[in-house]
C-alpha positions as a printed Julia matrix, in Angstrom:
280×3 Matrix{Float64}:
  85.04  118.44   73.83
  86.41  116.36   76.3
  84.84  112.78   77.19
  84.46  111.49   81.04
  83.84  108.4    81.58
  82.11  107.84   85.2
  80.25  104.91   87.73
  76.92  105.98   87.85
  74.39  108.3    85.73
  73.57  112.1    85.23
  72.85  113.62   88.6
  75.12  111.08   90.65
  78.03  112.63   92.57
  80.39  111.37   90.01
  78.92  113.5    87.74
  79.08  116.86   89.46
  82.72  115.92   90.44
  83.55  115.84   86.79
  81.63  119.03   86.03
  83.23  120.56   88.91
  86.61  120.02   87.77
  86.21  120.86   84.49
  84.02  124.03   85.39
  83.65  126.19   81.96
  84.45  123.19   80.23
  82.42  121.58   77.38
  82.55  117.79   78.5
  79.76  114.6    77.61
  79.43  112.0    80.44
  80.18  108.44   79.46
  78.25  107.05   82.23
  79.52  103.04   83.35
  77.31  100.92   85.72
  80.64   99.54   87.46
  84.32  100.87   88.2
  85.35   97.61   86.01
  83.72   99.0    83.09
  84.58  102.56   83.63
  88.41  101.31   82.89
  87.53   99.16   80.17
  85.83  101.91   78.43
  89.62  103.66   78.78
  91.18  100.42   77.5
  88.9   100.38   74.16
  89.41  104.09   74.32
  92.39  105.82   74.75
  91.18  109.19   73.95
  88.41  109.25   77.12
  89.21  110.91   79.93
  87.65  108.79   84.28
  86.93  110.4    86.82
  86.74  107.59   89.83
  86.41  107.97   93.39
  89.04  106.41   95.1
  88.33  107.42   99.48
  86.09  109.26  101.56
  86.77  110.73  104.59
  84.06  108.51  106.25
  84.08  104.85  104.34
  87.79  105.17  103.91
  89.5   103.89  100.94
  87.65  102.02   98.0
  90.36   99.1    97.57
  89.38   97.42   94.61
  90.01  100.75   92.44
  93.47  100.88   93.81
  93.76   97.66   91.8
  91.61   98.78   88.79
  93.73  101.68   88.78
  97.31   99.76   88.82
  95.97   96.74   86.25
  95.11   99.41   83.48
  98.75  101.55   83.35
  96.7   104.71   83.07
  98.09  107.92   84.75
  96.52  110.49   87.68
  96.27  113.42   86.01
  94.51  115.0    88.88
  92.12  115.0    91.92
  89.1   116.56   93.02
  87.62  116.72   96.74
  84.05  117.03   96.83
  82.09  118.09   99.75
  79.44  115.05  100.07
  75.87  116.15  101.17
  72.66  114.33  101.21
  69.39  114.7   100.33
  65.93  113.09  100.84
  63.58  113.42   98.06
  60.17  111.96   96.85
  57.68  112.68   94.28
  56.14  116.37   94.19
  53.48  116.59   96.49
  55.05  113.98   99.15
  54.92  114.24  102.62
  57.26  113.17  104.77
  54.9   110.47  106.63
  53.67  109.01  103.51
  57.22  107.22  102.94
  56.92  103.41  103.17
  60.45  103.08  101.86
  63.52  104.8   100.82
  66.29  103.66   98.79
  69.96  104.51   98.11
  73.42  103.45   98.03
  74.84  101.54  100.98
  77.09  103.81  101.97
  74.98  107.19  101.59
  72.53  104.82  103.89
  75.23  104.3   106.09
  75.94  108.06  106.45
  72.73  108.75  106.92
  72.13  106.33  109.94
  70.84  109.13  112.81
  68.54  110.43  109.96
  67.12  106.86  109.12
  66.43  105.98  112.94
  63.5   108.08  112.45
  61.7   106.09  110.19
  61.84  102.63  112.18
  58.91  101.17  110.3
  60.05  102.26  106.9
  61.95   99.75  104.58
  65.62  100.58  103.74
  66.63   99.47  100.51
  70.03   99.27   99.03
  70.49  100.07   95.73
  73.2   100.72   92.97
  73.64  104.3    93.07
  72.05  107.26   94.75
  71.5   109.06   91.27
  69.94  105.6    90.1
  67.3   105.85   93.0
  66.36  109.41   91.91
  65.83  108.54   88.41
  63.83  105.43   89.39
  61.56  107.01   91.53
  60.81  109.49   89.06
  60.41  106.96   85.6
  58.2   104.6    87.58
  56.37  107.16   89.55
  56.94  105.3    92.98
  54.43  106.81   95.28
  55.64  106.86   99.07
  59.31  105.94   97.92
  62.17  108.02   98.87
  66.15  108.2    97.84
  68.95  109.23   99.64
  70.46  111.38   97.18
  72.68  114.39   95.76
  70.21  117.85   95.19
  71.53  117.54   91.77
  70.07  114.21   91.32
  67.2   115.24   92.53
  66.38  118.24   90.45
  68.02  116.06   87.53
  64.66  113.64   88.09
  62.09  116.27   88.99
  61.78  114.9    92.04
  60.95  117.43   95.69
  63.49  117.43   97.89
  61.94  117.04  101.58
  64.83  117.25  103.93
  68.79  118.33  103.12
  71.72  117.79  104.33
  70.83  115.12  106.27
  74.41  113.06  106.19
  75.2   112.33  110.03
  78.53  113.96  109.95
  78.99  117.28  108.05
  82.41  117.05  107.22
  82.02  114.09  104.32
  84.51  114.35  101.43
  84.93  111.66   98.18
  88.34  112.43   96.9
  87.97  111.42   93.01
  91.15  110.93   90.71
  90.64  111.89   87.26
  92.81  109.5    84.86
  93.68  109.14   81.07
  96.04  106.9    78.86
  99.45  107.94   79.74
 100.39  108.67   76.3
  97.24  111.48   76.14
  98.2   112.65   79.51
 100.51  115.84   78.65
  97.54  118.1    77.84
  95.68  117.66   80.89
  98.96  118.76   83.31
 100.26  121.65   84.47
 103.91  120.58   84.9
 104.77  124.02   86.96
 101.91  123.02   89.45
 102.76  119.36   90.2
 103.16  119.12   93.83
 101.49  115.25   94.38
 102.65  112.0    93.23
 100.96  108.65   93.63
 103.12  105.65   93.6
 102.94  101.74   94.32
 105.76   99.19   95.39
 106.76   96.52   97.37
 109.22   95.81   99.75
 111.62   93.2   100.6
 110.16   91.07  103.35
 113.1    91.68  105.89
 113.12   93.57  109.05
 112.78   97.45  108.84
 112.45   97.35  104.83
 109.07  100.12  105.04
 110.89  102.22  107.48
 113.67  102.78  105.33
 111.34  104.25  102.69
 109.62  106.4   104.49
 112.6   107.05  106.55
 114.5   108.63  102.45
 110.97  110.51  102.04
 111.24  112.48  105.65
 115.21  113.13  104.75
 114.15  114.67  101.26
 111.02  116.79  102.73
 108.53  115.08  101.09
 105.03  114.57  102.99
 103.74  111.07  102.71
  99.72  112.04  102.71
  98.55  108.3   102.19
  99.55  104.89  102.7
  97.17  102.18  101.86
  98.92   98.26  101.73
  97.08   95.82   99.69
  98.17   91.99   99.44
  99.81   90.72   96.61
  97.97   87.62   95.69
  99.86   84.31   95.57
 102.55   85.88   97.66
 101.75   85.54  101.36
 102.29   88.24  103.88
 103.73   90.38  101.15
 102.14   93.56  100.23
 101.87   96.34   97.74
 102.09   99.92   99.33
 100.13  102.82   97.8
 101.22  105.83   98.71
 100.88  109.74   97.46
 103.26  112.57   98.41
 103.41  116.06   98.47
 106.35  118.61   97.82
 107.26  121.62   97.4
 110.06  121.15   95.13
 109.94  118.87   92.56
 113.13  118.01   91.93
 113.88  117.2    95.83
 110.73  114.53   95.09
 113.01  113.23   91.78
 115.97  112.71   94.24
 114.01  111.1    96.9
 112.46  109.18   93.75
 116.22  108.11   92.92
 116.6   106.76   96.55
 113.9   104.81   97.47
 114.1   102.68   94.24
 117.17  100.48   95.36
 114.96   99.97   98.31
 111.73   98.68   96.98
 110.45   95.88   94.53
 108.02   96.83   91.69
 108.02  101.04   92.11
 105.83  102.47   89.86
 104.52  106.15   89.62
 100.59  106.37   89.08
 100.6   109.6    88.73
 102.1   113.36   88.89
  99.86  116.07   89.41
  98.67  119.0    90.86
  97.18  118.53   94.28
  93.15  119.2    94.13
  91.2   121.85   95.24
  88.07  120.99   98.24
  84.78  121.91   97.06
  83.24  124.1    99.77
């Protein structure tokens, strides 16, 4: 049986990313209440397997796992893209104009904004996690409340779901990386299907340095599918570049590997892995 260890509870959309990527699989949630601890599990565990969002195609990129994910030397053994759609569910028996508040995660309330201007007398409160907001509806019996959550959730709780897919814009995507101690990693790949790598470095601070890099990736026909620059603390102006790439041969990628090295500071590979599948 494998062991995931996610942000968030049964129900949340962490959790039916993991069950969706290991579909037929036997797996038990180890569910975290922050990213931070989701990686420390890993640390005091080697043989647990994250799943962690790390962008979505409407809040963008979640920096500080970019960090998490750096700090802890684990590898990307994969990815997952999973269609994000929202729900709005009460107790059984609610009715939509008995709601005096709703709750939710920030940024499902966020993308949900043209479905919450309908309720301008209602009280919007953030919480921790959509999945969370089910569950505490549902334990406290919270008459009139309301969360902004996944259907799962929601049928996880027992809860009636009034409205779906109520998410402003349809096409909303998390794209979770699924991570393990390098030294467990072997099982989980497919070596024949890598066709992604994610990697980090610097580069000197000189005129054109970035350019050149990319410049060796378009001359080896490798796609550069992400760039995301975070400082690097204590060192002003300087900056660590995340980047994946896709290829179609791997050993084109190895060469282009070989040539950007002399070119950057501090190039590390995150991860190689097979490029994931988009839930519908």
């Amino acid at each position: 049986m494998k062991r995931v260890a996610i942000q968030g509870i049964a129900g949340s959309y962490h959790d039916v990313a993991s069950r969706s990527y290991f579909e037929g699989e036997d797996i038990e949630i180890v569910p975290c209440s922050s990213f931070k601890e989701v990686f420390a599990c890993l640390h005091k565990d080697p043989t647990l397997i994250a799943l962690v969002a790390i962008e979505n195609t409407i809040a963008g990129s979640l920096l500080p796992n970019y960090e998490l994910l750096r700090e802890s030397h684990l590898t990307v053994v994969g990815e997952y893209k999973l269609h994000i759609t929202h729900s709005f569910a009460a107790l059984k028996g609610t009715k939509i104009e008995d709601i005096v508040e709703i709750g939710s995660h920030p940024i499902a309330l966020m993308q949900c904004a043209d479905f919450l201007n309908q309720f301008p007398n209602v009280r919007v409160v953030e919480k921790n996690d959509t999945a969370y907001s089910a569950r505490e509806i549902a334990e406290k019996k919270l008459v009139g409340h309301a969360a902004i959550c996944g259907a799962t959730a929601a049928e996880t709780y027992g809860l009636e779901i009034l409205e779906r897919g109520i998410e402003t814009n349809k096409r909303n995507f998390t794209r979770f990386l699924v991570l393990a101690d390098r030294w467990n990693a072997e099982p989980l790949l497919d070596r024949k299907k890598c066709n992604k790598a994610s990697l980090v470095f610097a580069v000197p601070h000189t005129s054109g340095s970035l350019c050149k890099v990319l410049s060796t990736l378009w001359f080896y026909n490798i796609n550069l599918s992400k760039i995301q620059s975070l400082p690097i603390i204590g060192r002003e102006w300087e900056y660590l570049f995340y980047v994946d790439l896709t290829f179609d041969n791997y050993m084109e990628y190895r060469q282009a590997l070989d040539a950007i090295r002399p070119l950057t500071k501090e190039c590390n590979i995150l991860g190689e892995y097979e490029e994931g599948r988009q839930s519908v």
